[in-house]
GROMACS .gro file of C-alpha atoms in nm:
model
  403
    1MET     CA    1   0.125  -2.695  -0.888
    2PRO     CA    2   0.357  -2.577  -1.182
    3ILE     CA    3   0.661  -2.332  -1.150
    4PHE     CA    4   0.677  -2.023  -1.388
    5ASP     CA    5   0.956  -1.775  -1.463
    6PHE     CA    6   0.898  -1.498  -1.193
    7VAL     CA    7   1.046  -1.226  -1.403
    8LYS     CA    8   0.856  -1.294  -1.742
    9THR     CA    9   0.540  -1.374  -1.549
   10ILE     CA   10   0.558  -1.021  -1.368
   11GLU     CA   11   0.627  -0.880  -1.726
   12LEU     CA   12   0.382  -1.066  -1.887
   13MET     CA   13   0.102  -0.937  -1.586
   14ALA     CA   14   0.206  -0.597  -1.652
   15CYS     CA   15   0.213  -0.558  -2.014
   16SER     CA   16  -0.143  -0.753  -2.009
   17PHE     CA   17  -0.320  -0.533  -1.733
   18HIS     CA   18  -0.565  -0.302  -1.817
   19GLY     CA   19  -0.700  -0.158  -1.467
   20ILE     CA   20  -1.039  -0.053  -1.434
   21PRO     CA   21  -1.256  -0.159  -1.714
   22ASP     CA   22  -1.459   0.144  -1.761
   23PRO     CA   23  -1.335   0.358  -2.060
   24ARG     CA   24  -1.014   0.557  -1.984
   25TYR     CA   25  -1.131   0.850  -2.118
   26ARG     CA   26  -1.460   0.854  -1.853
   27PHE     CA   27  -1.267   0.934  -1.508
   28VAL     CA   28  -0.989   1.174  -1.753
   29THR     CA   29  -1.296   1.381  -1.852
   30ASP     CA   30  -1.462   1.387  -1.576
   31ALA     CA   31  -1.126   1.485  -1.367
   32LYS     CA   32  -1.065   1.813  -1.621
   33ILE     CA   33  -1.436   1.926  -1.533
   34ILE     CA   34  -1.339   1.890  -1.153
   35VAL     CA   35  -1.005   2.048  -1.167
   36LYS     CA   36  -1.203   2.339  -1.364
   37GLU     CA   37  -1.473   2.396  -1.108
   38VAL     CA   38  -1.180   2.407  -0.834
   39ILE     CA   39  -1.010   2.693  -1.005
   40ARG     CA   40  -1.306   2.855  -1.068
   41LYS     CA   41  -1.358   2.837  -0.721
   42LEU     CA   42  -1.018   2.934  -0.608
   43ASP     CA   43  -1.015   3.221  -0.872
   44CYS     CA   44  -1.353   3.369  -0.679
   45ASN     CA   45  -1.208   3.328  -0.376
   46HIS     CA   46  -0.898   3.525  -0.483
   47SER     CA   47  -0.638   3.280  -0.382
   48PRO     CA   48  -0.311   3.328  -0.514
   49PHE     CA   49  -0.259   2.959  -0.615
   50ALA     CA   50  -0.590   2.966  -0.886
   51ASN     CA   51  -0.328   3.022  -1.162
   52HIS     CA   52  -0.092   2.731  -1.088
   53MET     CA   53  -0.362   2.458  -1.050
   54LYS     CA   54  -0.427   2.331  -1.397
   55PRO     CA   55  -0.111   2.090  -1.359
   56MET     CA   56  -0.326   1.902  -1.111
   57GLU     CA   57  -0.498   1.688  -1.371
   58ASN     CA   58  -0.193   1.496  -1.423
   59THR     CA   59  -0.209   1.389  -1.033
   60VAL     CA   60  -0.535   1.221  -1.113
   61SER     CA   61  -0.603   0.868  -1.064
   62SER     CA   62  -0.948   0.675  -1.074
   63VAL     CA   63  -1.007   0.380  -0.776
   64ARG     CA   64  -1.246   0.098  -0.756
   65GLN     CA   65  -1.150  -0.122  -0.500
   66ILE     CA   66  -0.872  -0.367  -0.616
   67ASP     CA   67  -0.812  -0.155  -0.904
   68ILE     CA   68  -0.635   0.143  -0.994
   69ASP     CA   69  -0.585   0.366  -1.307
   70MET     CA   70  -0.442   0.671  -1.404
   71PRO     CA   71  -0.279   0.870  -1.671
   72LEU     CA   72   0.013   0.737  -1.871
   73ALA     CA   73   0.214   1.073  -1.757
   74PHE     CA   74   0.111   1.030  -1.410
   75GLU     CA   75   0.261   1.288  -1.145
   76THR     CA   76   0.339   1.293  -0.802
   77PHE     CA   77   0.393   1.642  -0.761
   78LEU     CA   78   0.171   1.987  -0.821
   79PRO     CA   79   0.470   2.228  -1.000
   80ILE     CA   80   0.428   2.572  -0.979
   81CYS     CA   81   0.610   2.830  -1.207
   82LEU     CA   82   0.624   3.158  -1.001
   83PRO     CA   83   0.594   3.439  -1.205
   84PHE     CA   84   0.887   3.628  -1.069
   85ALA     CA   85   1.267   3.631  -1.065
   86LEU     CA   86   1.455   3.483  -0.774
   87SER     CA   87   1.816   3.445  -0.617
   88SER     CA   88   1.886   3.116  -0.482
   89SER     CA   89   2.120   2.937  -0.254
   90PHE     CA   90   2.212   2.586  -0.286
   91ASN     CA   91   2.325   2.337  -0.013
   92LYS     CA   92   2.533   2.078  -0.165
   93ASP     CA   93   2.552   1.835   0.139
   94GLU     CA   94   2.177   1.847   0.195
   95ARG     CA   95   2.075   1.879  -0.192
   96SER     CA   96   1.864   2.166  -0.138
   97VAL     CA   97   1.806   2.530  -0.221
   98GLN     CA   98   1.709   2.838  -0.054
   99LEU     CA   99   1.486   3.101  -0.292
  100LYS     CA  100   1.495   3.485  -0.193
  101LYS     CA  101   1.357   3.779  -0.302
  102ALA     CA  102   1.465   4.112  -0.130
  103GLY     CA  103   1.209   4.358  -0.020
  104PHE     CA  104   0.941   4.170  -0.180
  105GLU     CA  105   0.593   4.082  -0.058
  106HIS     CA  106   0.397   3.773  -0.135
  107PRO     CA  107   0.177   3.547   0.023
  108PHE     CA  108   0.429   3.258  -0.062
  109PHE     CA  109   0.691   3.437   0.115
  110PHE     CA  110   0.790   3.441   0.494
  111GLY     CA  111   1.035   3.749   0.516
  112ASN     CA  112   1.278   3.747   0.210
  113VAL     CA  113   1.247   3.393   0.170
  114VAL     CA  114   0.989   3.140  -0.039
  115ASN     CA  115   0.845   2.956   0.242
  116ALA     CA  116   0.698   2.569   0.208
  117LYS     CA  117   0.567   2.575   0.525
  118THR     CA  118   0.350   2.887   0.491
  119MET     CA  119   0.256   2.782   0.112
  120ASN     CA  120   0.129   2.433   0.215
  121PHE     CA  121  -0.063   2.579   0.529
  122LEU     CA  122  -0.210   2.861   0.271
  123LEU     CA  123  -0.266   2.546   0.005
  124GLN     CA  124  -0.478   2.370   0.255
  125SER     CA  125  -0.702   2.669   0.401
  126ASP     CA  126  -0.774   2.746   0.020
  127LEU     CA  127  -0.893   2.399  -0.086
  128GLU     CA  128  -1.063   2.311   0.208
  129LEU     CA  129  -1.269   2.637   0.172
  130ALA     CA  130  -1.279   2.579  -0.235
  131VAL     CA  131  -1.365   2.222  -0.169
  132LYS     CA  132  -1.651   2.310   0.107
  133GLU     CA  133  -1.815   2.548  -0.086
  134ILE     CA  134  -1.812   2.343  -0.436
  135SER     CA  135  -1.951   2.054  -0.241
  136THR     CA  136  -2.074   1.851  -0.550
  137VAL     CA  137  -1.986   1.810  -0.952
  138GLU     CA  138  -2.146   1.688  -1.208
  139GLY     CA  139  -1.935   1.477  -1.474
  140LYS     CA  140  -1.994   1.498  -1.845
  141TRP     CA  141  -2.185   1.152  -1.848
  142GLY     CA  142  -2.439   1.263  -1.599
  143SER     CA  143  -2.231   1.124  -1.288
  144VAL     CA  144  -2.239   1.330  -0.983
  145TYR     CA  145  -1.917   1.353  -0.788
  146GLU     CA  146  -1.899   1.444  -0.372
  147LEU     CA  147  -1.584   1.609  -0.328
  148LYS     CA  148  -1.357   1.598   0.020
  149TYR     CA  149  -1.053   1.761   0.086
  150SER     CA  150  -0.793   1.651   0.323
  151ALA     CA  151  -0.392   1.672   0.393
  152LEU     CA  152  -0.096   1.454   0.508
  153SER     CA  153   0.118   1.587   0.773
  154CYS     CA  154   0.410   1.566   0.964
  155ASN     CA  155   0.434   1.687   1.273
  156ASN     CA  156   0.108   1.883   1.208
  157ILE     CA  157   0.266   2.059   0.903
  158PRO     CA  158   0.108   1.953   0.581
  159PHE     CA  159   0.326   1.789   0.354
  160ALA     CA  160   0.074   1.643   0.097
  161HIS     CA  161  -0.281   1.722  -0.061
  162GLN     CA  162  -0.577   1.511  -0.160
  163ILE     CA  163  -0.880   1.583  -0.306
  164VAL     CA  164  -1.124   1.274  -0.331
  165ALA     CA  165  -1.463   1.279  -0.561
  166GLU     CA  166  -1.667   1.001  -0.496
  167GLU     CA  167  -1.938   0.906  -0.722
  168ARG     CA  168  -2.294   0.881  -0.611
  169GLY     CA  169  -2.463   0.511  -0.645
  170ASN     CA  170  -2.346   0.183  -0.654
  171ASN     CA  171  -2.040   0.199  -0.863
  172GLY     CA  172  -1.812   0.266  -0.583
  173MET     CA  173  -1.555   0.486  -0.780
  174MET     CA  174  -1.309   0.712  -0.662
  175ILE     CA  175  -1.137   1.023  -0.870
  176HIS     CA  176  -0.839   1.115  -0.646
  177PHE     CA  177  -0.645   1.374  -0.696
  178ASP     CA  178  -0.304   1.350  -0.469
  179PHE     CA  179   0.038   1.541  -0.501
  180ILE     CA  180   0.319   1.749  -0.316
  181LEU     CA  181   0.349   2.115  -0.387
  182ALA     CA  182   0.637   2.192  -0.572
  183LEU     CA  183   0.823   2.448  -0.772
  184GLU     CA  184   0.919   2.417  -1.113
  185PHE     CA  185   1.230   2.615  -1.273
  186ASP     CA  186   1.391   2.624  -1.600
  187GLY     CA  187   1.726   2.526  -1.582
  188ALA     CA  188   1.810   2.776  -1.855
  189VAL     CA  189   1.664   3.048  -1.634
  190MET     CA  190   1.769   2.919  -1.302
  191PRO     CA  191   2.073   2.674  -1.375
  192LEU     CA  192   2.169   2.402  -1.119
  193PRO     CA  193   2.505   2.356  -0.964
  194ALA     CA  194   2.744   2.120  -1.165
  195TYR     CA  195   2.772   1.857  -0.901
  196TYR     CA  196   2.387   1.780  -1.036
  197LYS     CA  197   2.549   1.684  -1.344
  198VAL     CA  198   2.224   1.805  -1.572
  199PRO     CA  199   2.225   2.027  -1.896
  200LEU     CA  200   2.094   2.374  -1.893
  201THR     CA  201   1.773   2.273  -2.089
  202TYR     CA  202   1.685   2.013  -1.798
  203LYS     CA  203   1.362   2.129  -1.599
  204TRP     CA  204   1.381   2.064  -1.216
  205MET     CA  205   1.175   2.133  -0.919
  206ALA     CA  206   1.195   2.180  -0.572
  207PHE     CA  207   0.947   2.051  -0.258
  208GLY     CA  208   0.929   2.107   0.096
  209LEU     CA  209   1.107   1.911   0.297
  210VAL     CA  210   0.930   1.675   0.571
  211SER     CA  211   0.904   1.803   0.921
  212VAL     CA  212   1.147   1.560   1.138
  213GLY     CA  213   1.160   1.664   1.498
  214ASP     CA  214   1.228   1.999   1.582
  215HIS     CA  215   1.488   2.108   1.311
  216TYR     CA  216   1.253   2.185   1.054
  217ASP     CA  217   1.303   2.494   0.822
  218GLY     CA  218   1.038   2.603   0.605
  219SER     CA  219   1.305   2.795   0.371
  220ASN     CA  220   1.479   2.480   0.266
  221TRP     CA  221   1.372   2.293  -0.022
  222ALA     CA  222   1.438   1.962  -0.146
  223VAL     CA  223   1.598   1.972  -0.523
  224LEU     CA  224   1.399   1.693  -0.714
  225LEU     CA  225   1.555   1.600  -1.108
  226PRO     CA  226   1.277   1.452  -1.245
  227ARG     CA  227   1.396   1.149  -1.433
  228TRP     CA  228   1.111   1.103  -1.650
  229GLN     CA  229   1.174   1.407  -1.860
  230SER     CA  230   1.322   1.189  -2.111
  231ASP     CA  231   1.119   0.850  -2.094
  232THR     CA  232   0.938   0.698  -2.386
  233VAL     CA  233   0.607   0.582  -2.401
  234SER     CA  234   0.706   0.191  -2.379
  235ILE     CA  235   0.908   0.286  -2.045
  236ARG     CA  236   0.607   0.469  -1.926
  237LEU     CA  237   0.338   0.163  -2.038
  238ARG     CA  238   0.595  -0.038  -1.793
  239CYS     CA  239   0.585   0.154  -1.486
  240HIS     CA  240   0.249   0.203  -1.506
  241GLY     CA  241   0.137  -0.135  -1.537
  242MET     CA  242   0.360  -0.180  -1.231
  243LEU     CA  243   0.196   0.037  -1.052
  244GLN     CA  244  -0.145  -0.082  -1.087
  245LEU     CA  245   0.004  -0.443  -1.026
  246LEU     CA  246   0.133  -0.267  -0.679
  247TYR     CA  247  -0.172  -0.136  -0.590
  248ARG     CA  248  -0.354  -0.456  -0.662
  249MET     CA  249  -0.143  -0.648  -0.443
  250LEU     CA  250  -0.116  -0.402  -0.133
  251TYR     CA  251  -0.504  -0.407  -0.158
  252THR     CA  252  -0.545  -0.763  -0.224
  253GLN     CA  253  -0.317  -0.827   0.131
  254ARG     CA  254  -0.555  -0.563   0.312
  255CYS     CA  255  -0.260  -0.330   0.348
  256TYR     CA  256  -0.501  -0.051   0.272
  257CYS     CA  257  -0.287   0.226   0.483
  258PHE     CA  258  -0.063   0.157   0.179
  259ALA     CA  259  -0.288   0.075  -0.099
  260VAL     CA  260  -0.300   0.470  -0.145
  261PRO     CA  261  -0.258   0.637  -0.484
  262LEU     CA  262  -0.047   0.926  -0.318
  263LEU     CA  263   0.174   0.674  -0.120
  264VAL     CA  264   0.187   0.412  -0.415
  265LYS     CA  265   0.346   0.692  -0.690
  266PHE     CA  266   0.524   0.848  -0.410
  267SER     CA  267   0.699   0.492  -0.340
  268PHE     CA  268   0.802   0.480  -0.686
  269PHE     CA  269   0.935   0.866  -0.691
  270MET     CA  270   1.177   0.723  -0.419
  271THR     CA  271   1.297   0.466  -0.674
  272THR     CA  272   1.328   0.713  -0.963
  273SER     CA  273   1.563   0.925  -0.714
  274ASP     CA  274   1.765   0.633  -0.586
  275TRP     CA  275   1.820   0.487  -0.922
  276GLY     CA  276   1.827   0.790  -1.133
  277ASP     CA  277   1.796   0.677  -1.508
  278GLY     CA  278   1.908   0.313  -1.416
  279TYR     CA  279   1.525   0.274  -1.322
  280LYS     CA  280   1.467   0.289  -1.723
  281THR     CA  281   1.643  -0.058  -1.751
  282MET     CA  282   1.486  -0.230  -1.466
  283SER     CA  283   1.268  -0.496  -1.514
  284VAL     CA  284   0.890  -0.482  -1.432
  285ALA     CA  285   0.985  -0.719  -1.127
  286GLU     CA  286   1.265  -0.571  -1.024
  287LEU     CA  287   1.085  -0.227  -1.028
  288LEU     CA  288   0.800  -0.347  -0.815
  289ILE     CA  289   1.052  -0.557  -0.552
  290THR     CA  290   1.214  -0.161  -0.557
  291THR     CA  291   0.895   0.026  -0.503
  292LEU     CA  292   0.753  -0.203  -0.255
  293GLY     CA  293   1.051  -0.180  -0.025
  294ASN     CA  294   1.061   0.184  -0.055
  295PHE     CA  295   0.709   0.072   0.141
  296CYS     CA  296   0.906  -0.114   0.399
  297GLU     CA  297   1.083   0.197   0.523
  298LEU     CA  298   0.826   0.439   0.512
  299ILE     CA  299   0.734   0.618   0.837
  300VAL     CA  300   0.354   0.763   0.791
  301ALA     CA  301   0.322   0.989   1.088
  302TYR     CA  302  -0.032   1.176   1.132
  303LYS     CA  303  -0.297   1.288   1.355
  304VAL     CA  304  -0.664   1.146   1.314
  305GLY     CA  305  -0.798   1.256   1.645
  306ASP     CA  306  -0.792   1.140   2.007
  307ALA     CA  307  -0.528   0.973   2.139
  308VAL     CA  308  -0.712   0.641   2.156
  309SER     CA  309  -0.750   0.658   1.758
  310ASN     CA  310  -0.408   0.774   1.711
  311ARG     CA  311  -0.280   0.474   1.869
  312ARG     CA  312  -0.548   0.225   1.674
  313SER     CA  313  -0.396   0.392   1.368
  314SER     CA  314  -0.031   0.338   1.424
  315LYS     CA  315  -0.084  -0.020   1.550
  316SER     CA  316  -0.293  -0.071   1.190
  317LEU     CA  317   0.059   0.086   1.009
  318ARG     CA  318   0.283  -0.119   1.190
  319GLU     CA  319   0.104  -0.446   1.134
  320GLN     CA  320   0.045  -0.368   0.770
  321GLN     CA  321   0.429  -0.272   0.710
  322VAL     CA  322   0.534  -0.589   0.895
  323CYS     CA  323   0.324  -0.766   0.626
  324CYS     CA  324   0.475  -0.601   0.358
  325LYS     CA  325   0.831  -0.665   0.435
  326GLY     CA  326   0.687  -1.047   0.454
  327ILE     CA  327   0.603  -0.986   0.086
  328PHE     CA  328   0.908  -0.805   0.017
  329ALA     CA  329   1.126  -1.105   0.112
  330MET     CA  330   0.958  -1.388  -0.016
  331LEU     CA  331   0.920  -1.149  -0.368
  332THR     CA  332   1.273  -1.090  -0.323
  333LYS     CA  333   1.352  -1.447  -0.290
  334SER     CA  334   1.142  -1.537  -0.585
  335PHE     CA  335   1.362  -1.264  -0.797
  336GLN     CA  336   1.665  -1.424  -0.662
  337LEU     CA  337   1.548  -1.788  -0.785
  338ASN     CA  338   1.369  -1.634  -1.083
  339ALA     CA  339   1.085  -1.891  -0.996
  340ILE     CA  340   0.739  -1.852  -0.879
  341ARG     CA  341   0.451  -2.091  -0.791
  342VAL     CA  342   0.126  -2.003  -1.006
  343ARG     CA  343  -0.102  -2.076  -0.721
  344PHE     CA  344   0.108  -1.799  -0.517
  345ILE     CA  345   0.125  -1.533  -0.751
  346GLU     CA  346  -0.274  -1.576  -0.822
  347LYS     CA  347  -0.328  -1.527  -0.458
  348LEU     CA  348  -0.079  -1.270  -0.403
  349PHE     CA  349  -0.202  -1.070  -0.717
  350GLN     CA  350  -0.580  -1.188  -0.717
  351PHE     CA  351  -0.494  -1.253  -1.098
  352ASP     CA  352  -0.550  -1.505  -1.313
  353LEU     CA  353  -0.278  -1.666  -1.499
  354SER     CA  354  -0.497  -1.862  -1.724
  355ALA     CA  355  -0.672  -1.521  -1.855
  356LEU     CA  356  -0.366  -1.481  -2.042
  357THR     CA  357  -0.314  -1.636  -2.388
  358GLU     CA  358  -0.157  -1.961  -2.428
  359THR     CA  359   0.078  -1.876  -2.672
  360ASN     CA  360   0.192  -1.590  -2.416
  361VAL     CA  361   0.211  -1.798  -2.148
  362ALA     CA  362   0.422  -2.091  -2.374
  363GLY     CA  363   0.631  -1.803  -2.490
  364ASN     CA  364   0.725  -1.608  -2.197
  365MET     CA  365   0.715  -1.844  -1.906
  366GLN     CA  366   0.945  -2.082  -1.872
  367LEU     CA  367   0.801  -2.414  -1.649
  368CYS     CA  368   1.039  -2.538  -1.413
  369GLN     CA  369   1.331  -2.435  -1.608
  370ALA     CA  370   1.466  -2.140  -1.358
  371GLY     CA  371   1.751  -2.401  -1.205
  372VAL     CA  372   1.546  -2.456  -0.902
  373ASN     CA  373   1.334  -2.758  -0.805
  374GLU     CA  374   1.033  -2.762  -0.662
  375GLN     CA  375   1.163  -2.871  -0.292
  376GLU     CA  376   1.410  -2.590  -0.296
  377LEU     CA  377   1.168  -2.298  -0.361
  378ASP     CA  378   0.869  -2.468  -0.148
  379LEU     CA  379   1.190  -2.460   0.156
  380GLU     CA  380   1.263  -2.097   0.073
  381LEU     CA  381   0.906  -1.959   0.094
  382GLU     CA  382   0.828  -2.170   0.425
  383LEU     CA  383   1.112  -2.033   0.599
  384GLU     CA  384   1.021  -1.655   0.474
  385GLU     CA  385   0.665  -1.734   0.610
  386ASP     CA  386   0.804  -1.820   0.927
  387LYS     CA  387   1.008  -1.566   0.993
  388GLN     CA  388   0.682  -1.291   0.852
  389ARG     CA  389   0.468  -1.496   1.137
  390GLU     CA  390   0.737  -1.426   1.347
  391GLU     CA  391   0.744  -1.071   1.308
  392GLN     CA  392   0.387  -1.026   1.319
  393THR     CA  393   0.364  -1.199   1.663
  394SER     CA  394   0.698  -0.959   1.799
  395VAL     CA  395   0.493  -0.653   1.675
  396CYS     CA  396   0.151  -0.813   1.851
  397ARG     CA  397   0.342  -0.876   2.188
  398GLU     CA  398   0.447  -0.502   2.180
  399ARG     CA  399   0.126  -0.355   2.142
  400GLN     CA  400   0.012  -0.526   2.422
  401ILE     CA  401   0.265  -0.369   2.621
  402THR     CA  402   0.223  -0.047   2.521
  403ILE     CA  403  -0.155  -0.010   2.450
   0.00000   0.00000   0.00000
């Protein structure tokens, strides 16, 4: 079985990957119709969010089993520009900010402070009511979508929001709107402190911190510097293809708890936050491995119902996280050796490498020229697979004791 140059193979796969075969304009156009209907219903219900939901169009993604697609300028956050001036108080150590306005009453405030907990609970109730009243939306080409709303919560406090529009019929396509609520500011109007080292023209965001333990304070907002403001089209194309490959891999390996548009995009956001502008020079393979590594450290805690359901859900999450760690270890080793077996990569991504043109294969995949022999590669991968099996066995034993 041939061995390919790992970095160049992943790069070529991302460049040639087209995602869902349906025309891109279809789900983008229908997404705009759904957003307009949600805004209309929020306005009818006198929601304070009605005038802030237009950016929801950029949070859309289209999912059909193994395939995912999204706009090139995809977003993880729903930025809200407040129509009034605020005073700010920054915390350098925690990289957070409090936003205040004395003697001012507004649904987004708790006391004199803009409160993330208050806003997220309000958005949850408003979207839940609006989606329930809308129920179904008809797309431009006759497709009928059934709408559902849910929220991802930490310690029973909403952190992320999701609207899913499922197409009726046998197509099985679902349009996702997954986002985290954030406030957007213009650096020229509300400048960041000098230690952030950004120009005044830079726009920045603030989003609510995740509730951890008993120390949650809804008045504290995490400062976010969106690194993709200066992205070129070529960089966005590479990141777009990488996310499609990552989702495809997670779904193929049955890591369904993590093959979720929101978590895929949020893990990529964590990569851009950790690496800063340096992520723009990373190869697709390095981006993929780094973003997958964030899944290994990600803790997703939420309530799904009774205690038995919660234990079952927690068990699935932890088992799939062990699987992600095993894949991460094997891909990291392949990156270090810059070598990958064709059979391994085809099974991992359910991707037919023969579909790539012979010219690209010959020009971009260097067969057995990565400075590693087949025996060394086999040994390294077998060791990682054995380690993964041991971790899975350990987790299963722990489950039996706990449950």
